[in-house]
GROMACS .gro file of C-alpha atoms in nm:
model
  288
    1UNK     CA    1  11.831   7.344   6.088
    2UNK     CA    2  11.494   7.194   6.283
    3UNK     CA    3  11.710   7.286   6.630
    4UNK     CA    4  11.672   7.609   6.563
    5UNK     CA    5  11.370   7.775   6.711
    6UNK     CA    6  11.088   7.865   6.424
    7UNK     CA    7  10.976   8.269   6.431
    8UNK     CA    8  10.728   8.147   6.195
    9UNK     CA    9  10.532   7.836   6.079
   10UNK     CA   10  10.269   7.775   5.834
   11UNK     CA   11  10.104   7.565   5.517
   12UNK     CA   12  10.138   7.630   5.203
   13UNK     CA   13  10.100   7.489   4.860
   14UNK     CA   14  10.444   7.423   4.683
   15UNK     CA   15  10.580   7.369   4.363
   16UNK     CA   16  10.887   7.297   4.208
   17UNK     CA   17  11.115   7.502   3.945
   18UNK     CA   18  11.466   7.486   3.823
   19UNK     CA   19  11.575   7.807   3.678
   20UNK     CA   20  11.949   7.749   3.619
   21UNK     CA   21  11.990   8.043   3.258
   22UNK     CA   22  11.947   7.727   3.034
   23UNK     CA   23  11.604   7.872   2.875
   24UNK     CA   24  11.500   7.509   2.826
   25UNK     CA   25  11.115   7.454   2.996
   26UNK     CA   26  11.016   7.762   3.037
   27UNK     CA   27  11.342   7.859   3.189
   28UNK     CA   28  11.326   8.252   3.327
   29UNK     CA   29  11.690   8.305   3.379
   30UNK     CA   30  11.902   8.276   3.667
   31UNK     CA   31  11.788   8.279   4.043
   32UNK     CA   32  11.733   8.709   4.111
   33UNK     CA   33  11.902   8.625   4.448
   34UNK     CA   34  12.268   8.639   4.298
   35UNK     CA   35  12.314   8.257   4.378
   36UNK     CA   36  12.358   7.985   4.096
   37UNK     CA   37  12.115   7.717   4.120
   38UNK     CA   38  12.124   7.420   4.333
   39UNK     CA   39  11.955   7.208   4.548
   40UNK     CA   40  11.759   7.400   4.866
   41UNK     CA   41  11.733   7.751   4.655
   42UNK     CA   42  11.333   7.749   4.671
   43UNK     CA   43  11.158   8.053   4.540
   44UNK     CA   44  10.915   8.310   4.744
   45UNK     CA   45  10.650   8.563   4.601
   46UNK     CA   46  10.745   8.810   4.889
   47UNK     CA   47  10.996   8.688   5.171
   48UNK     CA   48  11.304   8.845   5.210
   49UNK     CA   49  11.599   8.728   4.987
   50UNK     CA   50  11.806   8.454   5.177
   51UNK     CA   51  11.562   8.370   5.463
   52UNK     CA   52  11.580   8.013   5.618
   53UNK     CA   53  11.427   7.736   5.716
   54UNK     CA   54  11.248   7.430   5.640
   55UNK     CA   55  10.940   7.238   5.539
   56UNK     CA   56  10.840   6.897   5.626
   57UNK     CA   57  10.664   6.674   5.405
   58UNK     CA   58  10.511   6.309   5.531
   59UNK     CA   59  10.753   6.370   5.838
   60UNK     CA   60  11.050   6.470   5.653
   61UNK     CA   61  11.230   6.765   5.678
   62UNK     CA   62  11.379   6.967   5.409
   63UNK     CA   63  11.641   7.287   5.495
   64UNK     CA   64  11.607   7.575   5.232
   65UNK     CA   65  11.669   7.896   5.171
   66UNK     CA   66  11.474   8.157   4.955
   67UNK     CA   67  11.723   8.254   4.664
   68UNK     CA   68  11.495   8.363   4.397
   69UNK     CA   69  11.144   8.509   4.306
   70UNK     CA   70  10.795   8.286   4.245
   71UNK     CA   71  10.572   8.176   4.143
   72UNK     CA   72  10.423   8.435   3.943
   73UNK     CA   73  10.093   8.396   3.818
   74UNK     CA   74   9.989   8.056   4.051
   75UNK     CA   75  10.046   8.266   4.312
   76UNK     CA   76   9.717   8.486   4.247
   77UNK     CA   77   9.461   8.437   4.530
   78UNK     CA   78   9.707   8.273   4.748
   79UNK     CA   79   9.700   7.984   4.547
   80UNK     CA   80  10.038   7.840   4.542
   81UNK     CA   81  10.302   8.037   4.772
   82UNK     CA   82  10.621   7.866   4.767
   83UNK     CA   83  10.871   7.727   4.452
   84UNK     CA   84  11.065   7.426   4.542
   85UNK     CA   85  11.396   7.318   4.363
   86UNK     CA   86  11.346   7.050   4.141
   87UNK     CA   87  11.595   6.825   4.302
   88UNK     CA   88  11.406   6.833   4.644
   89UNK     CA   89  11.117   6.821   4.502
   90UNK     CA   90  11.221   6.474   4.331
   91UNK     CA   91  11.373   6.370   4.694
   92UNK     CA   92  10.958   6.475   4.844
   93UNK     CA   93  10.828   6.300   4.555
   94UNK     CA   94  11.052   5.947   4.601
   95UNK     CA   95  11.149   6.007   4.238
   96UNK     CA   96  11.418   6.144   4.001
   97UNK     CA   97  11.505   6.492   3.830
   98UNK     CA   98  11.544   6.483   3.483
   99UNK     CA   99  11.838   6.662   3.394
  100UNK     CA  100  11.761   6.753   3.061
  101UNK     CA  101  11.424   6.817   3.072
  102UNK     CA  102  11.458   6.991   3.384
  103UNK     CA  103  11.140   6.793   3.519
  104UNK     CA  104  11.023   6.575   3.838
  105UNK     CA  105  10.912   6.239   3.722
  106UNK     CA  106  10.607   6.117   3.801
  107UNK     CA  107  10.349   6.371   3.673
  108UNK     CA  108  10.317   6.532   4.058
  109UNK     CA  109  10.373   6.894   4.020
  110UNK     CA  110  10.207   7.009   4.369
  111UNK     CA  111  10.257   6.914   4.723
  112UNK     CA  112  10.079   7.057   5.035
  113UNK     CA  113  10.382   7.110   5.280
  114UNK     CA  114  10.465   7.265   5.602
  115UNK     CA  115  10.701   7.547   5.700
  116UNK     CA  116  10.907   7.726   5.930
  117UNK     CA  117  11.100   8.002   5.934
  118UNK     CA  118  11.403   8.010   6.156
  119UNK     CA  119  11.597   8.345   5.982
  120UNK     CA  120  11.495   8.621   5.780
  121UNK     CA  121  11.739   8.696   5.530
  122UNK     CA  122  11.843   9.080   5.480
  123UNK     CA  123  11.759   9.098   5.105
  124UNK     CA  124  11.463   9.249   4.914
  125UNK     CA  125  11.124   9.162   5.050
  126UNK     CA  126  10.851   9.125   5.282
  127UNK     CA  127  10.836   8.973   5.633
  128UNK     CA  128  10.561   8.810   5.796
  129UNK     CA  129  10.246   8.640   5.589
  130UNK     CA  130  10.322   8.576   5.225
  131UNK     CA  131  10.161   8.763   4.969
  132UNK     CA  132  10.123   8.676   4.588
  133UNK     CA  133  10.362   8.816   4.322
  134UNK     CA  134  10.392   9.183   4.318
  135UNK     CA  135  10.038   9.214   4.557
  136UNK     CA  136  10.223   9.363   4.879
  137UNK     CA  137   9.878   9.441   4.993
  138UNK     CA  138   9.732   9.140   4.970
  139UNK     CA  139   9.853   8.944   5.251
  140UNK     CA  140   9.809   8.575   5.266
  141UNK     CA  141   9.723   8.568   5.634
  142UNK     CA  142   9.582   8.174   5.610
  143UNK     CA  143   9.923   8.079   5.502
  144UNK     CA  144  10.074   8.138   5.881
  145UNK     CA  145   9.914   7.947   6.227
  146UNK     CA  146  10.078   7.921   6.545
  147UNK     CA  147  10.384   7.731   6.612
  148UNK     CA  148  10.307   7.383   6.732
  149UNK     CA  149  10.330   7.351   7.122
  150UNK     CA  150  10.651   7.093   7.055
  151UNK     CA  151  10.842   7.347   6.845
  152UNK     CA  152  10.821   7.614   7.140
  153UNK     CA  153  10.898   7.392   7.411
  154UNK     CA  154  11.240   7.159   7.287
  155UNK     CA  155  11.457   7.548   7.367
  156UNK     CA  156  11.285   7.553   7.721
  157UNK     CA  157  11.406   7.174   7.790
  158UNK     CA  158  11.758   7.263   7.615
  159UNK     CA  159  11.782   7.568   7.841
  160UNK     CA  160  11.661   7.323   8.147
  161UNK     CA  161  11.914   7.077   8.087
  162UNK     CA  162  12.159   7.349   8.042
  163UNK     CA  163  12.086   7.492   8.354
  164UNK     CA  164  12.097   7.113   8.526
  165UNK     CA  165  12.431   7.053   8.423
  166UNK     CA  166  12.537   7.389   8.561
  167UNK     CA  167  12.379   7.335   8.846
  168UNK     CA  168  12.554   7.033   8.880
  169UNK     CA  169  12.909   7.163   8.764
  170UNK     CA  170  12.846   7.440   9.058
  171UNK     CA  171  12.754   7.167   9.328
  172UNK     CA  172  13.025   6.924   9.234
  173UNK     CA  173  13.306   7.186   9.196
  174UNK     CA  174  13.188   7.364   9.586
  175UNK     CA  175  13.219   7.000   9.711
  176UNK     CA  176  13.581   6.999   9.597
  177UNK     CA  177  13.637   7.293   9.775
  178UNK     CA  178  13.485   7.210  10.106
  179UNK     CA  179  13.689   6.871  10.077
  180UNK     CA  180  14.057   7.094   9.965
  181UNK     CA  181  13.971   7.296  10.310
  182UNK     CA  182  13.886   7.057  10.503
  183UNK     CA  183  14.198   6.875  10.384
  184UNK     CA  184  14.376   7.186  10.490
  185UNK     CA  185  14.251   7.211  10.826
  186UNK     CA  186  14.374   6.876  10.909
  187UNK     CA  187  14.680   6.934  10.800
  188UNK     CA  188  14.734   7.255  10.999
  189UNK     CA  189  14.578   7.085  11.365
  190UNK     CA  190  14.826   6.777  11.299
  191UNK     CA  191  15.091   7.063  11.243
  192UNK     CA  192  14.979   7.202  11.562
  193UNK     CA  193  15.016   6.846  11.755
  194UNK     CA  194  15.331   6.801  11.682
  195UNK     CA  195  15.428   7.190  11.732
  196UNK     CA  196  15.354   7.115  12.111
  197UNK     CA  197  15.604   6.865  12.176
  198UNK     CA  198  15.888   7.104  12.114
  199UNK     CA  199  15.708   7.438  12.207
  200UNK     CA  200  15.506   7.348  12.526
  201UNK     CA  201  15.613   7.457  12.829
  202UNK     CA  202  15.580   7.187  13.148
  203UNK     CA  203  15.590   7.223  13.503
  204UNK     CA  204  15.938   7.052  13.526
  205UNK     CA  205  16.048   7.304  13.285
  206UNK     CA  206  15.898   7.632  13.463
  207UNK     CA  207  16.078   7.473  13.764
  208UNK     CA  208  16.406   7.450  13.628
  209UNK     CA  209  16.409   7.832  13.520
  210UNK     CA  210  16.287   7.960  13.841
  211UNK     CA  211  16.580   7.731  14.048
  212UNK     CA  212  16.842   7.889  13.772
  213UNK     CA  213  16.763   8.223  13.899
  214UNK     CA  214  16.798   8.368  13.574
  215UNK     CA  215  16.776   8.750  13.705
  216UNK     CA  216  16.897   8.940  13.397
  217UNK     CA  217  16.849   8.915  13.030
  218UNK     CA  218  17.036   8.875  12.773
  219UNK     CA  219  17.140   9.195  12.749
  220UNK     CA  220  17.203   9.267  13.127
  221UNK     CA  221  16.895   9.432  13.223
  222UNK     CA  222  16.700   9.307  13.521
  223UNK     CA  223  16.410   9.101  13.340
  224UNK     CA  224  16.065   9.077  13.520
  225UNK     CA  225  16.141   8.681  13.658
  226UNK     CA  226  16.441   8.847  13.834
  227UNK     CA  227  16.281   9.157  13.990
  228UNK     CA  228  15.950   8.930  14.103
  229UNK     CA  229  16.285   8.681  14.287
  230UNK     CA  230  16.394   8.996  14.467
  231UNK     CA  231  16.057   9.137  14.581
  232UNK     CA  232  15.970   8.745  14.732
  233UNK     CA  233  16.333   8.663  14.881
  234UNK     CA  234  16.309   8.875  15.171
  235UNK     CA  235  15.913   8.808  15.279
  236UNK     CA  236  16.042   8.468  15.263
  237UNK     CA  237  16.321   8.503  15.498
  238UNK     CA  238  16.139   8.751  15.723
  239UNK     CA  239  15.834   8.455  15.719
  240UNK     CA  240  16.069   8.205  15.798
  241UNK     CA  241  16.212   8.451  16.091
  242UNK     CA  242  15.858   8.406  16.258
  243UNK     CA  243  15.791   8.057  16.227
  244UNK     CA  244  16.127   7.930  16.381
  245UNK     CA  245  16.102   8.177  16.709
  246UNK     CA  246  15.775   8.102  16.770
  247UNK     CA  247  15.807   7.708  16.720
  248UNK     CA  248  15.626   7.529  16.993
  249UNK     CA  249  15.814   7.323  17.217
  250UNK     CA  250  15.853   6.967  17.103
  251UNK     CA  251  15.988   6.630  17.195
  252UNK     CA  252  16.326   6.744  17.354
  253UNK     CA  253  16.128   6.963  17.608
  254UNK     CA  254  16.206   6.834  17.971
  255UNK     CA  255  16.424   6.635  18.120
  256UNK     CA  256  16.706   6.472  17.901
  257UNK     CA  257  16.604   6.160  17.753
  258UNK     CA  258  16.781   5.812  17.683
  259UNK     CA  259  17.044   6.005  17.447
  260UNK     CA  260  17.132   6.303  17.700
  261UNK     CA  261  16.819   6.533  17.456
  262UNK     CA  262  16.677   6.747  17.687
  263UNK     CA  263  16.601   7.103  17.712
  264UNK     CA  264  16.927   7.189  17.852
  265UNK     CA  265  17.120   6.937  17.595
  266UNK     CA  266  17.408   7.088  17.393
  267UNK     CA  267  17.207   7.181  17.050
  268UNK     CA  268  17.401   7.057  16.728
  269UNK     CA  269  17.289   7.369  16.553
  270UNK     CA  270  17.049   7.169  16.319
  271UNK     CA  271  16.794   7.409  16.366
  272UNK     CA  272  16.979   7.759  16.380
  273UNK     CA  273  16.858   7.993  16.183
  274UNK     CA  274  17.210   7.985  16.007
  275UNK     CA  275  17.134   7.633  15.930
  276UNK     CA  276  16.755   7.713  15.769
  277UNK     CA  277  16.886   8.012  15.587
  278UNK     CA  278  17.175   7.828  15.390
  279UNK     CA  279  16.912   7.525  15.327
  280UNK     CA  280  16.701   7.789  15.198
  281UNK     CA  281  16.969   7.938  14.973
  282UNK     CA  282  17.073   7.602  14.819
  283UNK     CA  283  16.720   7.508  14.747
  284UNK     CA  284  16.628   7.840  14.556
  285UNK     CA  285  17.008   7.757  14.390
  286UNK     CA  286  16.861   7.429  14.268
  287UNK     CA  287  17.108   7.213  14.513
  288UNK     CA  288  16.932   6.913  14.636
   0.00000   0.00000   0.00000
């Protein structure tokens, strides 16, 4: 119950009753609040039927919730504001409840304590300051004081930590997915690496295609390769033309040599234009 955040805090003076029917000590029937009686049913003057909380006595705490009306008459002037059960009481006290006399050992019948309230109940009665038996007007307003600065701050530090560990969920889970993609990335460039082997295209390769003279397509229409072969074919040739009429004169100008080469020797048709034309042809045929 003391993790719960107080809406309102206090002193009061307590005492104790145990009204279980019984009649015996001054017994006034059962508790008005519907519930039998038992231990942490304390009794209020004016707070709503089934409110909650605590009070703490020498540092310890004790949950309760109001399940009854009192103290009557001690509650006049704001004197005593606040019934205990006679069982807690006993526990505040460090002695026993008599059973059968329905009493707290010990001869202590009034203890200074401190409260909070963490729910109001939905029953009959009156929020806020306490007031004495059946004086609505007369509110007690000494009987409530600020909430100590501890009470108000333990929520903020929950919500803190809370946030924290969210924070760190939220960093730690990103990181995973910066790691997953990265993962991913490599995987796809060392896809890529080995992709080239098969689907790269070398100059060996380009070579070969061009010296097959692959002119059509597959399906017997003149592809672009083949129509570019036609258009360069004949500048080729017609360069070729040129450069062998105009070829300067060379060694076998003159007179004939040592081997009968001269100007006037019989040619062996090495360098007709027959000759360069069918080297030509075999070369664009892929023939070495």
């Amino acid at each position: 119950m003391s993790n719960e955040t107080p809406i309102q805090h206090g002193e009061v003076t307590a005492t104790y009753f145990w009204d279980d029917g019984s009649g015996i000590n001054g017994d006034t029937g059962a508790p008005a609040g519907g519930e039998p009686m038992q231990k942490g049913l304390f009794s209020s003057p004016s707070w709503p039927l089934g409110t909650e909380g605590y009070i703490v006595y020498e540092g310890e705490e004790y949950e309760f919730f109001i399940g009854d009306r009192g103290p009557g008459e001690p509650s006049q002037d704001c004197d005593v504001l606040l019934d205990i059960d006679g069982k807690t009481f006993a526990d505040m006290m460090g002695t026993s409840f008599d059973e059968n006399s329905l009493t707290v050992g010990g001869g202590n019948g009034h203890a200074e304590v401190e409260y909070y309230i963490t729910e109001w109940g939905d029953g009959n009665g009156t929020e806020g300051a306490p007031h004495p038996f059946q004086e609505p007007g007369n509110k007690c307003e000494d009987a409530v004081s600020p909430l100590p600065e501890e009470k108000t701050e333990e929520p903020k530090e929950e919500t803190a930590k809370e946030t924290s560990e969210d924070g760190a969920d939220q960093a730690a889970k990103e990181e995973e997915q910066a790691k997953e993609q990265e993962q991913s990335e490599d995987a796809a460039a060392a896809e890529g690496q080995d992709g080239n082997g098969d689907g790269g295209v070398t100059a060996e390769t380009a070579a070969n295609d061009l010296s097959g003279a692959e002119l059509t397509g597959a399906d017997g229409v003149m592809s672009g390769t083949g129509l570019l072969t036609l258009a360069i074919i004949p500048a080729i040739l017609i360069a070729l033309f040129f450069a062998w009429t105009r070829r300067p004169a060379g060694q076998h100008a003159g007179a004939a040599d040592s081997e009968g080469k001269g100007l006037m020797a019989d040619s062996d048709g090495r360098h007709s234009l027959g000759s360069t034309l069918s080297t030509l042809f075999d070369k664009l045929r892929g023939n070495k």
